[in-house]
Coordinates of C-alpha atoms and ligand atoms in Angstrom, one line a residue:
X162 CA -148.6 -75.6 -164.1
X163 CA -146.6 -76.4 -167.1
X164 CA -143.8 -74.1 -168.1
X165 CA -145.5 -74.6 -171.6
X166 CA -149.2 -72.7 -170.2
X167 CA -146.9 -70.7 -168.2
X168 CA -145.5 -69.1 -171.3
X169 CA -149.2 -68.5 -172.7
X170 CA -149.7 -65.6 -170.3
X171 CA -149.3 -62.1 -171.6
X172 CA -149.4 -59.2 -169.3
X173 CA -148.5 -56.8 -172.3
X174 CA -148.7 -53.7 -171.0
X175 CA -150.7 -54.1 -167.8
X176 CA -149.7 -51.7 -165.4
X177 CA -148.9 -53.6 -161.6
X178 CA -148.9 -52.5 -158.5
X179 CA -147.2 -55.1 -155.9
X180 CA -146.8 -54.2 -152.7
X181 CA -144.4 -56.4 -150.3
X182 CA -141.9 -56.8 -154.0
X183 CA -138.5 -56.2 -152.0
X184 CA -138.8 -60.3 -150.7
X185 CA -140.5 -63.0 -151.2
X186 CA -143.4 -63.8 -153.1
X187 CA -143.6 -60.0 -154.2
X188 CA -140.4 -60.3 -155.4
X189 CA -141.1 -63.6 -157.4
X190 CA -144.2 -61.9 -159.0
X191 CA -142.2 -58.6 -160.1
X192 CA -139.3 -61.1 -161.7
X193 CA -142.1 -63.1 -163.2
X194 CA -144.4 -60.6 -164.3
X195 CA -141.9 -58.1 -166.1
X196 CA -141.0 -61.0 -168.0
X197 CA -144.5 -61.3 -169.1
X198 CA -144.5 -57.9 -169.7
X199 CA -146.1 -56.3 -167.3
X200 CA -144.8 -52.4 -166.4
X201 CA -144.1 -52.8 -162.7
X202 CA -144.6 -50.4 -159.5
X203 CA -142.4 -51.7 -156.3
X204 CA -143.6 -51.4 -153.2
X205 CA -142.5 -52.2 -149.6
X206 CA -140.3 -50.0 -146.8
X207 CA -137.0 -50.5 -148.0
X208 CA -136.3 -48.6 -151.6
X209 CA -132.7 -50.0 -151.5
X210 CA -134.2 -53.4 -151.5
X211 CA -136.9 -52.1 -154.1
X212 CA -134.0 -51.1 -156.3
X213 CA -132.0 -54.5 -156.3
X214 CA -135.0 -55.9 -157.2
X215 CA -136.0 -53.6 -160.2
X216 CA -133.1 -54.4 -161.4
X217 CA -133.8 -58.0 -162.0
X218 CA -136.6 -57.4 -164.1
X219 CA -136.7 -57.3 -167.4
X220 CA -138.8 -54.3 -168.2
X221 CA -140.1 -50.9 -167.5
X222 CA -140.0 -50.6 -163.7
X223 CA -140.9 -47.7 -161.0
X224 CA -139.9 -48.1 -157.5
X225 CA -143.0 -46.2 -155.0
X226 CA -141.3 -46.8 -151.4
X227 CA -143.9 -46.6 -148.2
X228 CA -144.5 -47.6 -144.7
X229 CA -148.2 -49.5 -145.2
X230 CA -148.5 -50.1 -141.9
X231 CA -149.0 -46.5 -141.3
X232 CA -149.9 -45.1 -144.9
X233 CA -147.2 -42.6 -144.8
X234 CA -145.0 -41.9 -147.6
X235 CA -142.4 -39.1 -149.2
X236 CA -143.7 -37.5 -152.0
X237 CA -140.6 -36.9 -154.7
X238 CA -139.1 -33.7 -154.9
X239 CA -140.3 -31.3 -158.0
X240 CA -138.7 -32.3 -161.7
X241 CA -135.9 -34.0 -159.9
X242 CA -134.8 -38.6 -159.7
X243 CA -136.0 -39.9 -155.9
X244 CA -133.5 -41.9 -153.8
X245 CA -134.9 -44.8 -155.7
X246 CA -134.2 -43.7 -159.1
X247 CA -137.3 -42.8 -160.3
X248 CA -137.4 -39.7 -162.6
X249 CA -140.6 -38.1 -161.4
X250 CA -140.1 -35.4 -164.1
X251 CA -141.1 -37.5 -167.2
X252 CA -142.9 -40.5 -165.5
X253 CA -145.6 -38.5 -163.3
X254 CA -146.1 -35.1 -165.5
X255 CA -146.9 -33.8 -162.3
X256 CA -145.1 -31.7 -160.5
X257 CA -144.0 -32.9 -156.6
X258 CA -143.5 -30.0 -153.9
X259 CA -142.0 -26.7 -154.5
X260 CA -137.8 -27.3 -155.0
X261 CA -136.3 -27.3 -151.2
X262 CA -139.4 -27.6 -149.3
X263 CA -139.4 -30.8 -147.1
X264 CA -141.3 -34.1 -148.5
X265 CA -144.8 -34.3 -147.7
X266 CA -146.5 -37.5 -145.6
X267 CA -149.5 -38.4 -147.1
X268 CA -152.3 -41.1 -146.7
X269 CA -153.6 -44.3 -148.3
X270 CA -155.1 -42.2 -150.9
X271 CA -152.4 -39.9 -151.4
X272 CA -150.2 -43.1 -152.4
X273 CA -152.9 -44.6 -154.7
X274 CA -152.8 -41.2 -156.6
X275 CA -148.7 -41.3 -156.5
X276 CA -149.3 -44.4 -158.2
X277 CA -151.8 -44.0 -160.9
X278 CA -149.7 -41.1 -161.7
X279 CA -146.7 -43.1 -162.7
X280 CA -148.3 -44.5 -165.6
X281 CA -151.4 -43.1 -165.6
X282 CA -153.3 -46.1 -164.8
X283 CA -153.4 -48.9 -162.3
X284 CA -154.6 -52.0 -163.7
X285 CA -153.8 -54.6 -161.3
X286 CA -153.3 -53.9 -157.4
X287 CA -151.2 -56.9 -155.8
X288 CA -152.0 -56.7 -151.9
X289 CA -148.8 -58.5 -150.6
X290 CA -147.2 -56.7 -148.0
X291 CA -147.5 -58.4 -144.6
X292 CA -145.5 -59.8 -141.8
X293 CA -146.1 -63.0 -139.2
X294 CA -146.2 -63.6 -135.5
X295 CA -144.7 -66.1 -133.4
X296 CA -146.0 -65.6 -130.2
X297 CA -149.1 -66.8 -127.9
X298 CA -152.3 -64.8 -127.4
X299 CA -150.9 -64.3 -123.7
X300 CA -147.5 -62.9 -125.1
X301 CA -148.8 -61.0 -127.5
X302 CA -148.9 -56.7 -126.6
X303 CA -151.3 -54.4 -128.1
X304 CA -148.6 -52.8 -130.1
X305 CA -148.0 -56.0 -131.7
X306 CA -151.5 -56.7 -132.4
X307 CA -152.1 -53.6 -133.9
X308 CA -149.3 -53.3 -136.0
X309 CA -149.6 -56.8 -137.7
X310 CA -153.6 -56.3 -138.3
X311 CA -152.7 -52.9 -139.5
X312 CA -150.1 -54.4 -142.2
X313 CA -151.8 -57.1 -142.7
X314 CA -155.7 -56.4 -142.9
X315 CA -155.9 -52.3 -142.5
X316 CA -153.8 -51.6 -145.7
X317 CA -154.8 -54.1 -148.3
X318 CA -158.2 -52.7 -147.2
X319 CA -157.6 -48.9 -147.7
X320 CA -155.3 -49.1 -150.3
X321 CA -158.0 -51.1 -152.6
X322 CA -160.5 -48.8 -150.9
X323 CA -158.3 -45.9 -152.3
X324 CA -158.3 -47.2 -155.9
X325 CA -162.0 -48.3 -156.3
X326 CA -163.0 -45.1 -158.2
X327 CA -160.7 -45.9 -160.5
X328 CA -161.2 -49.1 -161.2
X329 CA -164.9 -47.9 -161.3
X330 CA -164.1 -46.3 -164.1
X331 CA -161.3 -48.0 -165.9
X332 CA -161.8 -51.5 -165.1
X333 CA -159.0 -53.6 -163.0
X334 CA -158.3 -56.4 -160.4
X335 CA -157.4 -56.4 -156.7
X336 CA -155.1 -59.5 -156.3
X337 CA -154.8 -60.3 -151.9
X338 CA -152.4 -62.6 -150.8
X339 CA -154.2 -64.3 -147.9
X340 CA -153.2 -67.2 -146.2
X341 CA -154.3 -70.9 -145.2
X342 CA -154.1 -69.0 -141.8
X343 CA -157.0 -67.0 -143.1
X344 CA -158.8 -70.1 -143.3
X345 CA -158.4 -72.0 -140.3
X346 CA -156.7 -70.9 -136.6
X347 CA -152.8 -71.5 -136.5
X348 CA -151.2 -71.6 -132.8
X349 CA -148.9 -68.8 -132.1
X350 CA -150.3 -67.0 -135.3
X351 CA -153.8 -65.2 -133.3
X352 CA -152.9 -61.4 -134.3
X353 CA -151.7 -63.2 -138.5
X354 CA -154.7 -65.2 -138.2
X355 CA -157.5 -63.0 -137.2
X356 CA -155.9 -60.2 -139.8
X357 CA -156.0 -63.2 -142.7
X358 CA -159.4 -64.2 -141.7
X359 CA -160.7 -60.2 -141.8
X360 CA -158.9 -60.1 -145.0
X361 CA -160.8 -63.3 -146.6
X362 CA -164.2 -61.2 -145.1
X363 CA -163.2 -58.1 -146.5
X364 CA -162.2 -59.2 -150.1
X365 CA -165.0 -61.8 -150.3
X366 CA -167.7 -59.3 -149.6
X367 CA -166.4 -56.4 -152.0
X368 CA -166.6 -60.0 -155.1
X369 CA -170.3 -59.9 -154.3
X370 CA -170.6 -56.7 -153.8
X371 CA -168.3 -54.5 -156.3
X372 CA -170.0 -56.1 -158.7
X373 CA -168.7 -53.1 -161.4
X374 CA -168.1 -55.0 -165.4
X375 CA -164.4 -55.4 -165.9
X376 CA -163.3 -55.6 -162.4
X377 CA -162.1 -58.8 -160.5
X378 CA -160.8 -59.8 -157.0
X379 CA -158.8 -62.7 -156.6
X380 CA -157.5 -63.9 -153.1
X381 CA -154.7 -66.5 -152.8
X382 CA -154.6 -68.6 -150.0
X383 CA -151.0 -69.9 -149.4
X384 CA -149.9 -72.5 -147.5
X385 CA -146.0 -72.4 -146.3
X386 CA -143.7 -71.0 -148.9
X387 CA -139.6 -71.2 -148.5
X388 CA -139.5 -67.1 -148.0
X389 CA -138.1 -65.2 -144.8
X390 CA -141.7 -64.6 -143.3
X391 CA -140.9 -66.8 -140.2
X392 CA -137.7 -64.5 -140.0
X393 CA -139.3 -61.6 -139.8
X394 CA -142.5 -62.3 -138.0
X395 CA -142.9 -60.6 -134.9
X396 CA -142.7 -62.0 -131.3
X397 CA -144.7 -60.9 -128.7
X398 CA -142.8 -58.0 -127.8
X399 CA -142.4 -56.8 -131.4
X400 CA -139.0 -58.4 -131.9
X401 CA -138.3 -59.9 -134.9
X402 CA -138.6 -64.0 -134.4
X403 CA -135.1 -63.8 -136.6
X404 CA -135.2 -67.7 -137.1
X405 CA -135.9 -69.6 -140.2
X406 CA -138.8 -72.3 -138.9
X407 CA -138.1 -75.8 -140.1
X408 CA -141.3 -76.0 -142.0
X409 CA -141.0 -72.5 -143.4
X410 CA -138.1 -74.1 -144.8
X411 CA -139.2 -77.4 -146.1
X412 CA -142.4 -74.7 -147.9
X413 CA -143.2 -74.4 -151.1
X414 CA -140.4 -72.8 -153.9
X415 CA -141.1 -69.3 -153.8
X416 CA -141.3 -69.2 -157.9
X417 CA -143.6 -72.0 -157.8
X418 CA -146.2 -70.1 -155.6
X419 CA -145.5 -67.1 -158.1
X420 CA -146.3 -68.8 -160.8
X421 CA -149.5 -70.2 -159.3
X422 CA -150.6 -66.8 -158.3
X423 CA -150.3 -65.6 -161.7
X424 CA -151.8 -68.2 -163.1
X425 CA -154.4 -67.8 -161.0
X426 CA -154.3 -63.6 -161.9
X427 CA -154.7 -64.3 -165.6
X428 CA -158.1 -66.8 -164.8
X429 CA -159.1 -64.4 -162.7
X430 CA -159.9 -66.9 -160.1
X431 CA -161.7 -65.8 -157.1
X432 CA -160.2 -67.6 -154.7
X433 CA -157.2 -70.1 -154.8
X434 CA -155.0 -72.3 -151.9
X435 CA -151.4 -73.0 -153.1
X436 CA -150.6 -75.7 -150.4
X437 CA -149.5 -78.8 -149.4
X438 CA -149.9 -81.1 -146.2
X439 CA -151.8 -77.8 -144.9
X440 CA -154.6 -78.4 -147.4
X441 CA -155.6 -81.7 -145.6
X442 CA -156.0 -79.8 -142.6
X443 CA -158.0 -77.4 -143.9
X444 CA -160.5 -80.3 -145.0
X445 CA -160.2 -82.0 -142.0
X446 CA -161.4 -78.7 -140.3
X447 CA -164.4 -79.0 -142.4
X448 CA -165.0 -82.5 -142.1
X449 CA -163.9 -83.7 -138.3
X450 CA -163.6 -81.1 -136.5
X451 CA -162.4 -82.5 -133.4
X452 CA -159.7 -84.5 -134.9
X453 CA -158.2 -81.1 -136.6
X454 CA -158.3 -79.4 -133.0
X455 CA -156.1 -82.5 -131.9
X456 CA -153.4 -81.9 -135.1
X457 CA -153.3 -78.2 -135.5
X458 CA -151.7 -77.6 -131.9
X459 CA -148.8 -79.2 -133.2
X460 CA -148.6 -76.6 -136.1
X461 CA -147.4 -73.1 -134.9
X462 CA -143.5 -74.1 -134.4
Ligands
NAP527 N1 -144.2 -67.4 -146.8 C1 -145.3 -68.1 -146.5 O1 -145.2 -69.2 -146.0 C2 -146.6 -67.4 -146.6 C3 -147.8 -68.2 -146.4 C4 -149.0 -67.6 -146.5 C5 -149.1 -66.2 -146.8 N2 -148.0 -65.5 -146.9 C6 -148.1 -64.0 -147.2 O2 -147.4 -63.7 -148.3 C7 -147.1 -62.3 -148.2 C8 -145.6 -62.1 -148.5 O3 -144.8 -62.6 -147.5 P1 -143.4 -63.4 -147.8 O4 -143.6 -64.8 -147.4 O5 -143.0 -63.1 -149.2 O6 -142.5 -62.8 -146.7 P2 -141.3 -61.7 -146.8 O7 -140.2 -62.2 -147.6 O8 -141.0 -61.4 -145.3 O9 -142.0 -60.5 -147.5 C9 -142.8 -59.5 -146.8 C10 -142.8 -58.2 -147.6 O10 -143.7 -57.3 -147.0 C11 -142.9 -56.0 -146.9 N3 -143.3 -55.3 -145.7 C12 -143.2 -55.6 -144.4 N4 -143.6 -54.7 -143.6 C13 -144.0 -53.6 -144.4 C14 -144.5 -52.3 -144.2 N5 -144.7 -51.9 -142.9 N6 -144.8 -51.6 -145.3 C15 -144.6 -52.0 -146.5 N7 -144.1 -53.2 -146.8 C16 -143.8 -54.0 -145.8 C17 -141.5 -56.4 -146.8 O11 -140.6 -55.4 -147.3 P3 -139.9 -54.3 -146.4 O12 -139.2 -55.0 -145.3 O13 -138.9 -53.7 -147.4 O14 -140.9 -53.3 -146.0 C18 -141.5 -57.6 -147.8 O15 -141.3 -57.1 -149.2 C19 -147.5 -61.8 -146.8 O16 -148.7 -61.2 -146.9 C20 -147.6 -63.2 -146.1 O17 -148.6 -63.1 -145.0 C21 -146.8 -66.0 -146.9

């Protein structure tokens, strides 16, 4: 997309909700989008990270730090600025806890409140969050399995599941960054891939079935993108992989795919594949399979 279109979008206003905004593609969209004008809320585990990246952005940004893979979050303490310099006094008008009790852990819907309180309105919820594998089937242990389908499928589902009345009422969109994973098997990738594929399931179902005027579900199908996804994904045991894969590197820029997806936000497209070599195995999937079961083993370095 030209920079020229690019600079057609408006988000005046919108209130945001990204989740996974400390790395990555969910730091690209915040950059992007609060140049476009968007009011931002940050989410992902690490509210130092959260901060460095609010303050890149250009305009009015809150920082909502949480564990998705569990749901649990620490609700701010009453009239007073959270470790992540939030003042919950004049942004919320609600008051947290009593002063000196200990935060609270709450759920999926707890947080979705939390956020809608910030502003007093969610109008778009990016689904971002999620983390990779880089093991076998064989290698892979329960723990690890569950803890990548509960990033990477569970919370996109509870968190949108959370916010539904809301958008019931108000209108919105639920934005889910999926995967070309989601879309065809990936060696080493069973635990990424069967969370991507429930995800694709999930969100396609609630486009024919949410069928509620005013609200939208887009889900963006990525193919590799230059971020540290292979450095973070999980191997078998839970370790982090810790290595940046050659093809992870060779991906697509991490702004380009930004811009894509918000491209893609503003049509509210229902589904769109930001890839490249990783497209034509897709089709070839489609079209012969037997020659894609041949080609994609050689895939999940
Ligand atoms: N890069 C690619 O090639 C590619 C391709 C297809 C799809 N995707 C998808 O794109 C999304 C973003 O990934 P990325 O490539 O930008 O990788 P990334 O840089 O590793 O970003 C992952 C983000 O998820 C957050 N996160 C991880 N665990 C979390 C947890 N338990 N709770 C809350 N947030 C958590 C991380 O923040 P904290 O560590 O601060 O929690 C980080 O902000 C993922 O859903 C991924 O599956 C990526």
């Amino acid at each position: 997309m030209t920079g020229l279109r690019q600079n057609r979008i408006s988000f005046s206003e919108k209130v945001i909700w990204i989740t996974g905004a400390s790395s990555g593609i969910g730091e690209a969209l915040a950059i992007r989008l609060s140049a476009l004008g968007a009011r931002l809320i940050l989410t992902s585990r690490n509210a130092e990270a959260l901060v460095e990246v609010k303050a890149r952005c250009a305009g009015t940004v809150a920082v909502l730090p949480a564990d998705l893979s569990t749901g649990e979050f620490s609700v701010p303490q009453s009239g007073g600025t959270d470790f992540a310099g939030n003042d919950h006094s004049s942004q919320t008008g609600h008051p947290g806890p009593a002063s000196g009790s200990p935060p609270t852990k709450n759920s999926f819907s707890g947080l979705a409140e939390q956020a809608i309180d910030i502003y007093g309105r969610v109008d778009i919820l990016i689904n971002n969050a999620g983390i990779g594998q880089r093991a076998s089937a064989e290698e892979t242990s329960e723990a690890v399995l569950r803890q990548i389908l509960g990033l990477d499928f569970f919370a996109p589902a509870l968190l949108t599941q959370a916010l539904l009345p809301h958008f019931r009422a108000n209108g919105g969109q639920v934005v889910v960054t999926g995967s070309m994973a989601g879309l065809m098997g990936v060696p080493r990738r069973t635990a990424y891939s069967a969370a991507k594929h429930a995800l694709m399931g999930y969100f396609e179902s609630l486009q024919v079935e949410h069928t509620v005027p005013g609200f939208h579900v887009t889900i963006i199908s990525p193919g590799r993108v230059k971020t540290s996804l292979s450095l973070n994904a999980l191997r078998g045991s839970g370790e982090p992989h810790g290595k940046m894969d050659a093809a992870q590197e060779k991906g697509i820029p991490v702004e380009v795919c930004a811009m894509k997806m918000i491209s893609a936000i503003a049509r509210k497209r229902k589904h769109v594949i930001i890839a490249r070599e990783e497209r034509l195995l897709w089709y070839l999937r489609k079209w012969a399979p037997p020659l894609y079961h041949r080609v994609a083993r050689k895939f999940g370095s």
